[in-house]
Amino acid sequence: MGVNLKELAAELKLSPSTVSRALNDSYEISEATKQKVILMAKKLDYQPNPFARSLRENKSKTIAVVIPERINNYFANVVDGIEEITQAHGYHLLVYCTQEDVEREKKIVNLLMNGRADAIVISVSSQLTDNSHLNLLHQRGFPLVFFDRICTEIPTTKYITNNYESAFEGTKHLIQQGCKKIAFFMLSKELSITKERYRGYKDALDQAGINLDPSLNLTFSQNEEQNIESIKELLNSEKRPDGILSSIGKLALSTYQAVKHTTLNIPRDLKIISFFADSTVASLLNPSLTTITTPTFKIGEECGKLLIQKLTKPKQPDLPNQTLVIPSKITIRSSTIEI
Amino acid sequence: MGVNLKELAAELKLSPSTVSRALNDSYEISEATKQKVILMAKKLDYQPNPFARSLRENKSKTIAVVIPERINNYFANVVDGIEEITQAHGYHLLVYCTQEDVEREKKIVNLLMNGRADAIVISVSSQLTDNSHLNLLHQRGFPLVFFDRICTEIPTTKYITNNYESAFEGTKHLIQQGCKKIAFFMLSKELSITKERYRGYKDALDQAGINLDPSLNLTFSQNEEQNIESIKELLNSEKRPDGILSSIGKLALSTYQAVKHTTLNIPRDLKIISFFADSTVASLLNPSLTTITTPTFKIGEECGKLLIQKLTKPKQPDLPNQTLVIPSKITIRSSTIEI
DNA sequence: ACTAAATACGGAAACGATTTCATTTTGTAT
DNA sequence: ATACAAAATGAAATCGTTTCCGTATTTAGT
């Protein structure tokens, strides 16, 4: 294949050190030889060996991204945002998907301890209760950034949306539309986003003087069929809700599936609002779905920018322990509005 | 952070060579010292430096995946499949998204020439006309696997679905439902999948004795708004089709959007069938969408398996020049059936 | 004209693993 | 006890860069 630095140097009758410096545009090398070197490098199609470089410089120009799901526009869009920024700075992205499995997440994170990546940006799995693996990583000084599903206890930078406010506003909207029995759908009680969204939901009910009915707070699994069954059951029961705040997009889709098997009508009998990533799909559902959408690409870009800062500026301090909020937007569609 | 081999060896009062061999389970090392070494390695949390290893062994345990879009269940699912197989064998995935931009694709592929990855699996961008960058890569002996959108001229292994047959059957289905003027929606004429799907469409029309109307064959862009406008225009024109075969999923969604702005009814006035990845969404659309779905996860798994074979078995021959077909499935829903 | 500093380059160490080759230790047969 | 093979370990080269350090040549200052 290609030549290496030594061969290139031999061809030029120069030492490897000089060639290396010429290619790295060092001040120690004269303009004339720089040009010669660059020309010959191009001619012989010289490509520096990334591993030799990484070994020497102790950095990989690689960022690891860990997400719970790939088939999910939310996370896909964040990764796009990260790539948009980091690629422009010559960084590569190792992308890992945990499939919402903590054990897998732990394995991946442990694998990353060896320095294969210069930093990690992660949104944790929904089963996460023990985050010792991430703690260890952070304690070792490994640059770590969270987004969306964060670990609040780990003192580093986190990007989230205004979960509390969005859930509050969303619930308020349902109440304004006349809902009295509002259900809350979630994936895992342990998730940071769940907790915040639940607080928002709860406070909105409180404010309206509505009693929270714990039997209307449902936790779902990764099994779509099973979730649809649970929802059907709920909708056929006595204490059927007249409104739903879904904290996860796919639970809204499961609800639509479940409703198809009942005689209920959205929005007449049941109104639903959901955190949801894909507005095209939301508008095409029948009825179109009222959504809370997060600027996911923006979140990805912010993660990327922060890390580029941290990794390229020398003597950069640790990633500050702060939670940055990028607000979501509520789009009211037919699923909450009676015509 | 962690210790390196030398430090570990010093701690054990052994030479680095012995420790290395012990950890790699060499026959030259006694069982007793192996145990001692392994124990101490665990105790000191020794993690071999991946770059030192890659440099020495000239392999990275990394596979690059290049896809045109991340916000697309089709590709996301393939990547999941690849990861499922390769992760189990200790491989890492560098995932690149070209955003359907050839220039970006070229840059990425050129970046990969330096050996950062041991192999590439790619589905090419829709604008691709010149594939010299991929050709060069392949000529240099770089393991290259295509899926879905392939380069037929490059002699390596490719995984596709039965595009011709699926399009043929899909079109036939429309004809059977009484369609006489069937449109074909595509992204780019240059794409391998477009050509095959178009052939299937064409042959089905031929077989039914229907004349192909070139004005019903529409090529779309990356701009969703613009696409919706084009479709609206078509639907409001004189030569409005009564059936559509969409070779790309998102064009079906755009069609649904466009139809909302007309007085037309699906399936009464217009029937539509589309290649489509997300069956949940397809079934929730109104009316539910008749789809051609590809077992994308399976395709990913096959790519993964093949590459693991190639990369782990020593003295493996080149990837055979063959195109492997994994058939799609047509699911008939309401968008093509009049009630 | 002589010294000091700046400029341009080469030699060799270093990064951290694997592996070839050499060497010591142990075991076995005579 | 001696010889020789087998087993277990160590020393050093190697992978391809970058960089520390040294040196020769040129430039500048007095």
CSV table of N, CA and C (backbone and C1' of nucleotides) in Angstrom, one decimal, chain B residues 4-5 20-21 46 49 53 56, chain C residues 15-22:
chain,number,residue,atom,x,y,z
B,4,ASN,N,1.0,0.0,32.6
B,4,ASN,CA,1.3,-0.6,31.3
B,4,ASN,C,2.0,-1.9,31.6
B,5,LEU,N,2.4,-2.6,30.5
B,5,LEU,CA,2.9,-3.9,30.5
B,5,LEU,C,4.2,-3.9,31.3
B,20,SER,N,3.5,-10.6,28.6
B,20,SER,CA,2.7,-10.5,27.4
B,20,SER,C,2.3,-11.9,27.0
B,21,ARG,N,3.2,-12.8,27.0
B,21,ARG,CA,2.9,-14.2,26.6
B,21,ARG,C,1.9,-14.8,27.6
B,46,TYR,N,-4.9,-3.9,34.7
B,46,TYR,CA,-4.1,-3.6,33.5
B,46,TYR,C,-5.0,-3.7,32.2
B,49,ASN,N,-2.8,-1.3,25.8
B,49,ASN,CA,-2.9,-0.1,25.0
B,49,ASN,C,-3.3,-0.5,23.5
B,53,ARG,N,-0.8,-2.1,20.3
B,53,ARG,CA,-1.1,-3.4,19.7
B,53,ARG,C,-1.4,-3.3,18.2
B,56,ARG,N,1.7,-2.6,16.2
B,56,ARG,CA,2.5,-3.8,16.1
B,56,ARG,C,1.9,-4.9,15.2
C,15,DC,P,8.3,6.4,27.4
C,15,DC,O5',6.9,6.2,26.7
C,15,DC,C5',6.2,7.3,26.2
C,15,DC,C4',5.2,6.7,25.1
C,15,DC,C3',4.7,5.3,25.5
C,15,DC,O3',3.5,5.4,26.2
C,15,DC,C1',5.2,5.6,23.1
C,16,DG,P,3.4,4.5,27.5
C,16,DG,O5',3.0,3.0,26.9
C,16,DG,C5',1.8,2.8,26.2
C,16,DG,C4',1.8,1.5,25.6
C,16,DG,C3',2.1,0.3,26.5
C,16,DG,O3',1.2,-0.7,26.2
C,16,DG,C1',3.5,0.2,24.6
C,17,DA,P,1.0,-1.9,27.3
C,17,DA,O5',1.4,-3.2,26.4
C,17,DA,C5',0.4,-3.9,25.7
C,17,DA,C4',0.9,-4.0,24.2
C,17,DA,C3',1.4,-5.4,23.9
C,17,DA,O3',0.3,-6.2,23.5
C,17,DA,C1',2.7,-3.7,22.9
C,18,DT,P,0.4,-7.8,23.5
C,18,DT,O5',1.4,-8.1,22.3
C,18,DT,C5',0.9,-7.9,20.9
C,18,DT,C4',2.0,-8.3,19.9
C,18,DT,C3',2.4,-9.8,19.9
C,18,DT,O3',2.5,-10.1,18.6
C,18,DT,C1',4.3,-8.5,20.3
C,19,DT,P,2.6,-11.7,18.1
C,19,DT,O5',4.1,-11.9,17.9
C,19,DT,C5',4.8,-11.0,16.9
C,19,DT,C4',6.3,-11.3,16.9
C,19,DT,C3',6.6,-12.8,17.1
C,19,DT,O3',7.7,-13.1,16.2
C,19,DT,C1',7.7,-11.6,18.7
C,20,DT,P,7.8,-14.5,15.5
C,20,DT,O5',9.4,-14.5,15.0
C,20,DT,C5',10.0,-13.3,14.5
C,20,DT,C4',11.4,-13.1,15.1
C,20,DT,C3',12.2,-14.4,15.1
C,20,DT,O3',13.5,-14.2,14.5
C,20,DT,C1',12.2,-13.4,17.2
C,21,DC,P,14.5,-15.4,14.1
C,21,DC,O5',15.6,-15.3,15.2
C,21,DC,C5',16.1,-14.0,15.7
C,21,DC,C4',16.7,-14.2,17.0
C,21,DC,C3',17.5,-15.5,17.2
C,21,DC,O3',18.8,-15.2,17.6
C,21,DC,C1',16.1,-15.1,19.1
C,22,DA,P,19.9,-16.3,17.8
C,22,DA,O5',20.2,-16.1,19.3
C,22,DA,C5',20.4,-14.8,19.9
C,22,DA,C4',20.4,-14.9,21.4
C,22,DA,C3',21.2,-16.0,22.0
C,22,DA,O3',22.0,-15.5,23.1
C,22,DA,C1',19.0,-16.2,22.8
